[in-house]
Coordinates of C-alpha atoms and ligand atoms in Angstrom, one line a residue:
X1 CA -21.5 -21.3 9.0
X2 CA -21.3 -24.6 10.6
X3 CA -19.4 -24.4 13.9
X4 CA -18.3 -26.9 16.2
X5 CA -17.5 -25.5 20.0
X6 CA -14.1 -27.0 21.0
X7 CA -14.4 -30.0 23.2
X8 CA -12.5 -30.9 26.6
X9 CA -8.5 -32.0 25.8
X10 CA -9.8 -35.4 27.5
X11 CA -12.6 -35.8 25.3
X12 CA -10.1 -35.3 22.4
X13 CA -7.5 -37.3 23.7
X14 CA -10.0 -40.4 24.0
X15 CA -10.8 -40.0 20.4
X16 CA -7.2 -40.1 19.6
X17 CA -6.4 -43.4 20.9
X18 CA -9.7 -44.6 19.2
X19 CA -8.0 -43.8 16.4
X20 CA -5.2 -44.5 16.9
X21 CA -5.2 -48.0 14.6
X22 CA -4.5 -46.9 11.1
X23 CA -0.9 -45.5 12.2
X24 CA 1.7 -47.6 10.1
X25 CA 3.4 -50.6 12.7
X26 CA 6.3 -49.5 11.0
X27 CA 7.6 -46.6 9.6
X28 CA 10.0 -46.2 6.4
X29 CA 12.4 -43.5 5.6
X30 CA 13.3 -44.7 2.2
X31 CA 12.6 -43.2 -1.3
X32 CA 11.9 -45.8 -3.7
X33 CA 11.7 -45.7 -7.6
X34 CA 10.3 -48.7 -9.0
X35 CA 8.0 -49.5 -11.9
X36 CA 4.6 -51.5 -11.4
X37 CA 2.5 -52.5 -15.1
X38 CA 1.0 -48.8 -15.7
X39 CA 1.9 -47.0 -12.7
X40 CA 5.5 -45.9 -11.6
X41 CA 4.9 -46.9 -8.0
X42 CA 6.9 -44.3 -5.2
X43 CA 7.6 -44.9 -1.5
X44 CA 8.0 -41.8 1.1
X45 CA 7.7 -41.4 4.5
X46 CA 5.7 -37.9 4.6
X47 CA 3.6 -36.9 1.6
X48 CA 2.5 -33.4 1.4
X49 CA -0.2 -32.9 -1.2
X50 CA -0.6 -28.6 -2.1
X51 CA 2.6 -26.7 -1.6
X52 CA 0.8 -23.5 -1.3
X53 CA 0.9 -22.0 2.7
X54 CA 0.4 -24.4 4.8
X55 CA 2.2 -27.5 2.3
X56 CA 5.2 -25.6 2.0
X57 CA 5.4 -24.5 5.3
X58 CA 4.8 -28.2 7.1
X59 CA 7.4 -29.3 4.5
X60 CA 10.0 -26.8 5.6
X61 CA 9.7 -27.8 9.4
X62 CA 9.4 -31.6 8.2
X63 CA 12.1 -32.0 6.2
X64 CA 14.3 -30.1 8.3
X65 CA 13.7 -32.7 11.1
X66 CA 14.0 -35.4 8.8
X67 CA 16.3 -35.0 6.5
X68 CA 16.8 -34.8 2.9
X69 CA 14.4 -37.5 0.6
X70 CA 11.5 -38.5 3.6
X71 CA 9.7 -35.7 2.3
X72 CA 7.6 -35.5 -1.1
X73 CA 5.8 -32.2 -1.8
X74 CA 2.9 -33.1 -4.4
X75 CA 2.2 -30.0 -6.1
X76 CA 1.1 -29.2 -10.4
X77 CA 1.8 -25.6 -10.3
X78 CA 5.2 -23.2 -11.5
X79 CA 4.2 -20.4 -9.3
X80 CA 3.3 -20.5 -5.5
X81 CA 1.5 -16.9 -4.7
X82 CA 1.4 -14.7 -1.5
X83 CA -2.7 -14.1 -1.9
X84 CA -3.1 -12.3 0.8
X85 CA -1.2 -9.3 -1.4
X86 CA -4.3 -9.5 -3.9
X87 CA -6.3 -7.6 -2.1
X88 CA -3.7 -4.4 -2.5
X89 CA -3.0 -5.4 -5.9
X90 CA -7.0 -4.7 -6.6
X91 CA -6.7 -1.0 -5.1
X92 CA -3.5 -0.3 -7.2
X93 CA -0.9 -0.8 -4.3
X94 CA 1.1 -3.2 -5.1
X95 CA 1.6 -5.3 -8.3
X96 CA 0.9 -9.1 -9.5
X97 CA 4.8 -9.7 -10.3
X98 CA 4.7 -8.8 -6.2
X99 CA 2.6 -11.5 -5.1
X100 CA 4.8 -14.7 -6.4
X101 CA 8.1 -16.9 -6.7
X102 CA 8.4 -19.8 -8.1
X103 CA 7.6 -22.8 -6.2
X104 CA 11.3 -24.6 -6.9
X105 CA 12.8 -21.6 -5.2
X106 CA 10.5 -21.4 -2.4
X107 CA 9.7 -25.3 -1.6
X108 CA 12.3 -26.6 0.8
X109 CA 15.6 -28.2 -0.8
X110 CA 15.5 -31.3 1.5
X111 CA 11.6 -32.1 0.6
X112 CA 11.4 -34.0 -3.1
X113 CA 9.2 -31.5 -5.2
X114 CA 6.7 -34.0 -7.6
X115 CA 5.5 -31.4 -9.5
X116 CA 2.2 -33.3 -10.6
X117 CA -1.7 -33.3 -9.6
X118 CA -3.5 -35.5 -6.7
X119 CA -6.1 -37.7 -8.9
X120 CA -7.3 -40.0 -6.2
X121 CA -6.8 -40.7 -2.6
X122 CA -6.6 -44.6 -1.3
X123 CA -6.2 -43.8 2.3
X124 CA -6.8 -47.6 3.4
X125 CA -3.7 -48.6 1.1
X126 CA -2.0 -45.4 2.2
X127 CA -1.7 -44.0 -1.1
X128 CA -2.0 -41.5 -3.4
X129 CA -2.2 -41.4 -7.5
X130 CA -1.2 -38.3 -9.9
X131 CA -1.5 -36.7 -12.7
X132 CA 2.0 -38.2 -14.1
X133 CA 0.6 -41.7 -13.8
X134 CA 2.7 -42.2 -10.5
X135 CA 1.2 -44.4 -7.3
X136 CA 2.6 -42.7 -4.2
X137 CA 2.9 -44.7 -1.3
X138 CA 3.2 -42.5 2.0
X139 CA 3.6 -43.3 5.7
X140 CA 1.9 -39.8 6.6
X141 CA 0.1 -37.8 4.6
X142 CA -0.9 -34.2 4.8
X143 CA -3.7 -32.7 3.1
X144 CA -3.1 -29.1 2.0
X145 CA -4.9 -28.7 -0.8
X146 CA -6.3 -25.4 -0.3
X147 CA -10.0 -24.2 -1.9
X148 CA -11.1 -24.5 -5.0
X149 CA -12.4 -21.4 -6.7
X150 CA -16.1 -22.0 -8.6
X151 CA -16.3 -18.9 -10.4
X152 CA -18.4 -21.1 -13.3
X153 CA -21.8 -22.1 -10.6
X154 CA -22.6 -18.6 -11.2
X155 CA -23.9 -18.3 -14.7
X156 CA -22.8 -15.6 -17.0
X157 CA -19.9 -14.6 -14.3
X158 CA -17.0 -16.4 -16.6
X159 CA -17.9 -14.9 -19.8
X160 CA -18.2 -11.4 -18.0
X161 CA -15.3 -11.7 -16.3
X162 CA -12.9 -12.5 -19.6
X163 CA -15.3 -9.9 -21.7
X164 CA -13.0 -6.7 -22.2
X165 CA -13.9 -3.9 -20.6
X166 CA -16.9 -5.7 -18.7
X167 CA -16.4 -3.5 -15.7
X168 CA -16.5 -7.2 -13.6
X169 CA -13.7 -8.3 -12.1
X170 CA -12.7 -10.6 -8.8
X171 CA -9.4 -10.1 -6.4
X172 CA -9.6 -14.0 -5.9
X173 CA -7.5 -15.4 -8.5
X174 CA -4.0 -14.1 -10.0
X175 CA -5.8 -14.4 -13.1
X176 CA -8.5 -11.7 -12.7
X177 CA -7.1 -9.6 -10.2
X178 CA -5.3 -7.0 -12.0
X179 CA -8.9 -6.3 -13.8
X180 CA -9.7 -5.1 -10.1
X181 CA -7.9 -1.8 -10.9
X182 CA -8.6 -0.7 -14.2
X183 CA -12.2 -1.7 -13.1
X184 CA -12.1 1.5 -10.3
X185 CA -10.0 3.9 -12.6
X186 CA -13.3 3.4 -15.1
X187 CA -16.1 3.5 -12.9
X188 CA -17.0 7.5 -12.6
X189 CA -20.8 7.1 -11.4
X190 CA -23.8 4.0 -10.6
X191 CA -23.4 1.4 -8.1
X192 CA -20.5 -0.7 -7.5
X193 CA -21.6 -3.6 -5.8
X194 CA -19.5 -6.2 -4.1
X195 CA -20.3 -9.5 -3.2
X196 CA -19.7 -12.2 -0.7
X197 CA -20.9 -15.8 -1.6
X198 CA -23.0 -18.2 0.5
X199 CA -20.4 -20.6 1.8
X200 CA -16.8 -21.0 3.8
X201 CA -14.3 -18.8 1.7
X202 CA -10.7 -18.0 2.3
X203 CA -10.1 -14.8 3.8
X204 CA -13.7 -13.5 5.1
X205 CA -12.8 -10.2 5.1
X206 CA -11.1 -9.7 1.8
X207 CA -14.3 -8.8 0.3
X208 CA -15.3 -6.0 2.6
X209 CA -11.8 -4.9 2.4
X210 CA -12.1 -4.3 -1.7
X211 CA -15.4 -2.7 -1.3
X212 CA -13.8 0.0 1.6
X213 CA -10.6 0.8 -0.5
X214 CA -12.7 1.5 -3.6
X215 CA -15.0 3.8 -1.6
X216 CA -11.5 5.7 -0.6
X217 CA -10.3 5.7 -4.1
X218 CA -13.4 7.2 -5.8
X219 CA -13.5 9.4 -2.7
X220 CA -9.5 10.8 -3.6
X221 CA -10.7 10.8 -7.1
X222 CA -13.5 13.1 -6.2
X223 CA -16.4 10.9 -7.5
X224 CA -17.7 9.2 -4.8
X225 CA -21.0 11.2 -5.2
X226 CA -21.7 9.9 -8.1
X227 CA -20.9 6.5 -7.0
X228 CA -23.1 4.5 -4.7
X229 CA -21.2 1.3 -2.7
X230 CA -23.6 -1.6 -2.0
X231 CA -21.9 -4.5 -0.1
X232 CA -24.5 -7.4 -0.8
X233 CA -23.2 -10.6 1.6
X234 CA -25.1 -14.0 1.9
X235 CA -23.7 -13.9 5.8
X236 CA -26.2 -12.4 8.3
X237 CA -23.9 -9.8 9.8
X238 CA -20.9 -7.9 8.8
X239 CA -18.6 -10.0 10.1
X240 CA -18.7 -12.8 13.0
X241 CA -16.6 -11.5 15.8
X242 CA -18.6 -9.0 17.6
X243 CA -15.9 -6.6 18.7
X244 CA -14.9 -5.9 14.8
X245 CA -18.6 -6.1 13.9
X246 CA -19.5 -3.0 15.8
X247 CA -16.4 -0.9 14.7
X248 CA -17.1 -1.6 11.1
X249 CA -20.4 -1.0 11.1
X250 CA -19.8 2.3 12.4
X251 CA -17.7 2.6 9.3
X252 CA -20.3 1.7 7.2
X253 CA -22.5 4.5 8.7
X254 CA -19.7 7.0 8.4
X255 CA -18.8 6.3 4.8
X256 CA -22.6 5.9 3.2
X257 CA -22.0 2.5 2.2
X258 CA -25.1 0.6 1.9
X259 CA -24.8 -2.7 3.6
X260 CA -27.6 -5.5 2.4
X261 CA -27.6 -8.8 4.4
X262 CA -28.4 -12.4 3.2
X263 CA -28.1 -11.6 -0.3
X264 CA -26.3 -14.1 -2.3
X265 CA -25.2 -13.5 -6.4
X266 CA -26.7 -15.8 -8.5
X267 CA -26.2 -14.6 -11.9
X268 CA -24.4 -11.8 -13.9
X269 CA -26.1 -10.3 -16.9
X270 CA -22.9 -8.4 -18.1
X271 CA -24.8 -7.5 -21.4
X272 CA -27.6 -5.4 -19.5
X273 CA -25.2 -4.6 -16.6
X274 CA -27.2 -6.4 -14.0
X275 CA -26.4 -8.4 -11.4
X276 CA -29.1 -11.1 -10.2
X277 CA -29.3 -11.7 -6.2
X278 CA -31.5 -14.4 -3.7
X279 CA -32.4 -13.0 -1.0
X280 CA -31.7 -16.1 1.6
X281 CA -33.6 -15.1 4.2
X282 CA -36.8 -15.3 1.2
X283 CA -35.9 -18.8 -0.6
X284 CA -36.4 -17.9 -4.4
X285 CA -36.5 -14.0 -4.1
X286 CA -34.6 -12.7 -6.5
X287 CA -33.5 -8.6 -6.6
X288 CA -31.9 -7.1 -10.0
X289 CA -29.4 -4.9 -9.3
X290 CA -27.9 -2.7 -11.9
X291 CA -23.8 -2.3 -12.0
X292 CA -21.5 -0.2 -13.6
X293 CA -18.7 -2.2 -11.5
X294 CA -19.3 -5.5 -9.8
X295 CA -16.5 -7.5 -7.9
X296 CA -17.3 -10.8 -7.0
X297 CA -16.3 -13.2 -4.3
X298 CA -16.2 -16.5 -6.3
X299 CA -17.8 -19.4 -4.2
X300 CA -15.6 -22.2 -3.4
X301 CA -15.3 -25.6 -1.9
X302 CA -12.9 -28.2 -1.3
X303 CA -10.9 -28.9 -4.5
X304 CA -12.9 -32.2 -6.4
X305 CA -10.4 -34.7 -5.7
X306 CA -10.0 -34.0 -2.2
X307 CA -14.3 -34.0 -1.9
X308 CA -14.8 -36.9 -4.1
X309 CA -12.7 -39.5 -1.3
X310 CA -15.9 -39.9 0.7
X311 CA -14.1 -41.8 3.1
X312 CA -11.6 -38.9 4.1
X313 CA -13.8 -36.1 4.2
X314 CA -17.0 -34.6 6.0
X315 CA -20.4 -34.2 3.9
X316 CA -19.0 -31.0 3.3
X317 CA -16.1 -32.1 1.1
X318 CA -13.8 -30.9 3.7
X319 CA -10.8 -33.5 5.2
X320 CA -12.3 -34.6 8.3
X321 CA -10.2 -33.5 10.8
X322 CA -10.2 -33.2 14.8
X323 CA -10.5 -29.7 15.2
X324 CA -7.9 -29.5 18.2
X325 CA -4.8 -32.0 16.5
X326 CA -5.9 -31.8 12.9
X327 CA -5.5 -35.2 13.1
X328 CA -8.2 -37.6 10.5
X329 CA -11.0 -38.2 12.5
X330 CA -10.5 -41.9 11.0
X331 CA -7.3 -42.3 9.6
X332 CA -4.6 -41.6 12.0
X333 CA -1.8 -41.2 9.6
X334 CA -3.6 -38.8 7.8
X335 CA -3.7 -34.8 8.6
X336 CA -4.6 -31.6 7.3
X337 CA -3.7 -27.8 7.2
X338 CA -5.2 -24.9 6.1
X339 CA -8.1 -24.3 3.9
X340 CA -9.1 -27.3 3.1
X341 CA -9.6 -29.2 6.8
X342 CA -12.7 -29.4 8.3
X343 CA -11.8 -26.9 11.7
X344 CA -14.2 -24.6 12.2
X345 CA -11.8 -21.9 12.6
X346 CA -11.6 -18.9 9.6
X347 CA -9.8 -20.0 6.9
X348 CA -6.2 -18.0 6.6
X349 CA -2.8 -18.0 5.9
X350 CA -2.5 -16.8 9.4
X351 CA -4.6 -19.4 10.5
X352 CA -2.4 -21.6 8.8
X353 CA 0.5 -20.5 10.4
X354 CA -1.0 -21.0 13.9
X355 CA -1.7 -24.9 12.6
X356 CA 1.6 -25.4 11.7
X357 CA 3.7 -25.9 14.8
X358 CA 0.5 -28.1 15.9
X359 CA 0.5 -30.4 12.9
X360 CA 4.6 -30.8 13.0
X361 CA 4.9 -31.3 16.6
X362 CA 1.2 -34.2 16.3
X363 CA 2.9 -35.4 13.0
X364 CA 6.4 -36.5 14.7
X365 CA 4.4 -37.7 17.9
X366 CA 2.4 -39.8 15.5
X367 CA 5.8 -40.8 13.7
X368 CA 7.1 -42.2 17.2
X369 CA 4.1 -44.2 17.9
X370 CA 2.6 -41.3 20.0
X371 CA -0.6 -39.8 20.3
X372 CA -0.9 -36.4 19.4
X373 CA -1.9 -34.0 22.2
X374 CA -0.3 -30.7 20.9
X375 CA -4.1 -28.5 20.3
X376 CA -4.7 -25.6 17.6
X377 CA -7.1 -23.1 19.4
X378 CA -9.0 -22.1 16.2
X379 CA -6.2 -18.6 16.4
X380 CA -6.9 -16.2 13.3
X381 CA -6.9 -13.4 11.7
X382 CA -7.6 -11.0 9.6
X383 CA -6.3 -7.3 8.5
X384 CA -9.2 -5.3 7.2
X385 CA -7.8 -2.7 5.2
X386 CA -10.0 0.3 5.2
X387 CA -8.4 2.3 3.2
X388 CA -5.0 3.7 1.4
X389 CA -3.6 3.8 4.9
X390 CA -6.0 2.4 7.3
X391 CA -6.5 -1.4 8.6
X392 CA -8.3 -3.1 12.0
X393 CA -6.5 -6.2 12.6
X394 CA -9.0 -8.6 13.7
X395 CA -7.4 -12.0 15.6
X396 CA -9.6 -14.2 17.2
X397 CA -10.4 -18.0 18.0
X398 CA -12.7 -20.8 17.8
X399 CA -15.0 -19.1 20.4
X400 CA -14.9 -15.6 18.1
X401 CA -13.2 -14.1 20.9
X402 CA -10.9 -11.5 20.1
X403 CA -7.2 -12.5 21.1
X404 CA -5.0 -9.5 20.1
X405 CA -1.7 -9.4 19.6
X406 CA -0.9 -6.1 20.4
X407 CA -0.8 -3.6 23.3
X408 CA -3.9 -1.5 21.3
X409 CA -7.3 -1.5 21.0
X410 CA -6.7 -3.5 17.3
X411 CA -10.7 -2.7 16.2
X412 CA -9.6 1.1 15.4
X413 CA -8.2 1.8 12.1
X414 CA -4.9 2.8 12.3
X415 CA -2.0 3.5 10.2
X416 CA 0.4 0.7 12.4
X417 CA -1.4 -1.7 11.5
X418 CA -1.7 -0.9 8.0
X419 CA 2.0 -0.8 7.5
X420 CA 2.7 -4.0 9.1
X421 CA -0.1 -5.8 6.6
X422 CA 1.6 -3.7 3.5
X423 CA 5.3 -3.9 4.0
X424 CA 6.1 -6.4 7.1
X425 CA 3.7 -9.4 6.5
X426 CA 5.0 -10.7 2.7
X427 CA 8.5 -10.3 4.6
X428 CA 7.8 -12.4 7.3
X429 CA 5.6 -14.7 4.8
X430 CA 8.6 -15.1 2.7
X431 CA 11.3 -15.9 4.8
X432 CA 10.0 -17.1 7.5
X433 CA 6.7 -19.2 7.0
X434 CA 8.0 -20.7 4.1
X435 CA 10.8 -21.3 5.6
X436 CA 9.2 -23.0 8.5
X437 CA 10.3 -20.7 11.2
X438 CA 6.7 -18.9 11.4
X439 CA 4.4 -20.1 13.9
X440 CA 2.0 -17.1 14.6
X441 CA 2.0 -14.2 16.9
X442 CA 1.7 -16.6 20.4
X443 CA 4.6 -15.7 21.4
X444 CA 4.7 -12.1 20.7
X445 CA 1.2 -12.0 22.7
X446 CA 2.4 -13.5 25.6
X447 CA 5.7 -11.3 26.1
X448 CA 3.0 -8.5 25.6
X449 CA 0.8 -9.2 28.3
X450 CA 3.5 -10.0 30.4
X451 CA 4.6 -6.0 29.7
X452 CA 0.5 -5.6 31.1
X453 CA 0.3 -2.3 28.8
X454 CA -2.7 -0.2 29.2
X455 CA -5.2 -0.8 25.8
X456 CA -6.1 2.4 24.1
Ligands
FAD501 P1 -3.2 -22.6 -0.7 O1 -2.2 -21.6 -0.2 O2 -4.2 -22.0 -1.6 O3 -2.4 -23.8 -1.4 C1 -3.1 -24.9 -1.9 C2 -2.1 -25.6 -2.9 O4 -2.6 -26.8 -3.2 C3 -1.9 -24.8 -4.2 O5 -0.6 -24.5 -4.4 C4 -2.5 -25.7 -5.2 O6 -1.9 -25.6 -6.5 C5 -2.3 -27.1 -4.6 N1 -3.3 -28.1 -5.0 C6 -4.6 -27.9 -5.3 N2 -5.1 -29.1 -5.7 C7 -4.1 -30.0 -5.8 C8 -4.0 -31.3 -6.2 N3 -5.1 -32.0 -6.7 N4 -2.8 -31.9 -6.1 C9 -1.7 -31.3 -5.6 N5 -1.8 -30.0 -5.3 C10 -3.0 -29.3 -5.3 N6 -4.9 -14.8 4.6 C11 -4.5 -14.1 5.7 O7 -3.9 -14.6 6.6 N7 -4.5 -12.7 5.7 C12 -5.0 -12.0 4.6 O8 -5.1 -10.8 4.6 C13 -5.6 -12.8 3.5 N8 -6.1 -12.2 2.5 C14 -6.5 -12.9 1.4 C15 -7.0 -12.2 0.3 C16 -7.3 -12.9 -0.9 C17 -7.9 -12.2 -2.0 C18 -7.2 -14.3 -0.9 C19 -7.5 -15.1 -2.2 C20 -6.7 -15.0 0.2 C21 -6.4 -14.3 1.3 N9 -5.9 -15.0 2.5 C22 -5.5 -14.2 3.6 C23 -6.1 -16.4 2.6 C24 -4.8 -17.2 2.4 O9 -4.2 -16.9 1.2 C25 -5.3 -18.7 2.4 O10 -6.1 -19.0 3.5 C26 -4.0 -19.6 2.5 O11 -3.2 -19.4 1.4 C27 -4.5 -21.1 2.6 O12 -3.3 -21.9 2.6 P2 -3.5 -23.4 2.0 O13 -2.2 -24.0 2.1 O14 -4.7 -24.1 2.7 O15 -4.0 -23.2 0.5

């Protein structure tokens, strides 16, 4: 994974007023209607483009400040989903009709909802053009655009994963996750394999997480001896924060699940049952593995539109963002949140939530002619669930050290921690982040180790 190490605030803050160029001289708060020959041409002062987590969450806090109208959320779909819930929806714990609203009831009243697609980005003329035929004229912009799932670069996956009764399925999209289920409730001997693709995903641990509450299902269901669990991942180690790498691979060992490194999924044979792998660390050396359930980890990238505006984005595709301000490296108007800026930080909703507060308070620096110095530590995290009733709540920063929240030694499994992912976190998501009230755990962290409790 590329990683940047975190520069000095003054180096950041020198790049800032290099930058600082492209802010507008002066800044509207008007909403304009008017019609141009083929495009109907809108004005606003902050356009938000993705009202997923981070989108609707920087619109809440936005438009509260702003008031009603300076807001325009650009966004094409009915339903916004809590997908951090489809990872219990793949073991049978909760359901899909759990995991969404609809976006009108949870984008913010005050923002103006357009409820098309971002075609093309014109960051030197500030503007943006949609799906509706509409030229969007912004004074800020904010990229939130998430990933985009490429479930079609791996040949034969698409046609196995909409073949009845294919025994493949993926937790990574509401539209194949409740396969996930039925998937375990058929498999009664063979290998399930599970995969993890070779580049930056959302949530990191979501597929280890499937692969260890399958192994406790089949082991409740009494057939885990006649099912072997291969966890095949294109990364070189379990997972990158050393603390939670060592507890899990103990729980590898414990549980008999066989762990194969550098291995990345390049085709799915779901007539033969056989799942084709590189082996990355041998360029071209491919392994066959037969399957009589495979759940795959789609790869992913920046959405097209946001990767195809060479001038916003890093070679990647990512927006090209300091990784301290999430500020445009170029553009100083321009900003990102969540999955789809460059950071080097672990792409989640909880990461997203830790952006937030630092985006809003840079954005309404930048809107007063400021330079934004409020800096985004890289913060994380990620709830491995383990089990039916188990979860290690990994939280960490741009340096992969661990920065726990609570007054517990957070790499043991443990049933608190399990609860709070279940029940408590799509509470808090719901009416709070969306809500814009939701900043992280800082602050819980802080009156913590002021308390100075002993960690067991
Ligand atoms: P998203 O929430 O994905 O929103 C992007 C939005 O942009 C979407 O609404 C989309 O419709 C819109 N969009 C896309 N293209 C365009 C366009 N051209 N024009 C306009 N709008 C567009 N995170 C955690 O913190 N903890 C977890 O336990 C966790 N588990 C997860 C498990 C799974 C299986 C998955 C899939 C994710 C998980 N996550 C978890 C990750 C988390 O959901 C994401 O990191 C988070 O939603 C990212 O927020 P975002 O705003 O960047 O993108």
């Amino acid at each position: 994974m590329n990683r940047r190490l975190p520069g000095t605030i003054s180096q950041c803050q020198r790049l800032l007023l290099a930058t600082h160029n492209h802010a507008p001289t002066a800044f509207s708060s008007r909403f304009l209607s008017t019609s141009s020959v083929n495009r109907e041409r809108q004005e606003c002062q902050v356009l938000v483009v993705g009202g997923g987590t981070g989108g609707c969450a920087m619109a809440a806090k936005l438009s509260s400040r702003l008031g009603s109208d300076k807001v325009v959320v650009l966004e094409p779909e009915d339903k916004h989903y809590y997908q951090p819930m489809f990872t219990l929806i793949g073991g049978g714990m909760k359901r899909l009709d759990q995991s969404h609203r609809q976006m009108a009831d949870v984008l913010p009243k005050k923002a103006k909802w357009v409820k098309e697609k971002a075609l093309e980005f014109d960051p030197d003329n500030n503007t943006v053009s949609t799906s509706g035929g509409k030229t969007i004229k912004y004074d800020f912009l904010i990229i939130a655009t998430g990933l985009q799932l490429n479930y079609e670069k791996i040949p034969g996956l698409v046609e196995a994963l909409e073949t009845p009764g294919s025994n493949v399925c993926s937790i990574y999209s509401p539209k194949y996750v409740d396969q996930v289920y039925e998937c375990l409730r058929r498999t009664t001997k063979g290998n399930a394999v599970f995969t993890f693709p070779n580049c930056p995903i959302k949530c990191a641990g979501a597929p280890q997480k499937i692969a260890y509450i399958s192994d406790h299902y089949f082991r409740k269901m009494g057939r885990r001896d006649n099912v072997n669990i291969i966890y095949n991942t294109s990364l070189p180690v379990i997972f990158g924060v050393k603390h939670y790498a060592e507890a899990l691979m103990k729980l590898i060992k414990r549980r008999n699940i066989t762990l194969n490194v550098q291995r990345n999924l390049v085709e799915v044979r779901h007539g033969d049952n056989i799942a084709v792998f590189e082996d990355l660390a041998n360029p071209g050396v491919h392994y066959e593995e037969t399957y009589s359930m495979l759940h795959v980890t789609p790869p992913m990238s920046a959405p097209d539109v946001v990767a195809n505006c060479k001038k916003l984005v890093t070679p990647t595709g990512f927006v090209d963002v300091d990784q301290m301000t999430l500020q445009h490296n170029k553009y100083s108007n321009v900003f990102s949140i969540g999955d789809s800026a460059s950071s080097p930080n672990s792409k989640t909703a909880a990461a997203a939530a830790a952006q937030s507060p630092v985006v809003f308070r840079n954005v309404m620096a930048a809107i007063e002619g400021k330079a934004p110095t409020d800096i985004y530590d890289g913060y994380s995290s990620c709830p491995i669930v383990t089990g039916y009733s188990s979860c290690i709540l990994a939280e960490f920063d741009y340096n992969l050290t661990p920065v726990e929240t609570f007054p517990l030694d957070q790499s043991k499994e443990r049933y608190s921690m399990f609860f709070m992912k279940k029940e408590l976190m799509p509470l808090l998501y719901w009416k709070l982040m969306m809500n814009g009230y939701w900043n992280g755990p800082a602050l819980m962290r802080k009156m913590f180790s002021v308390l100075k409790f002993n960690k067991k």
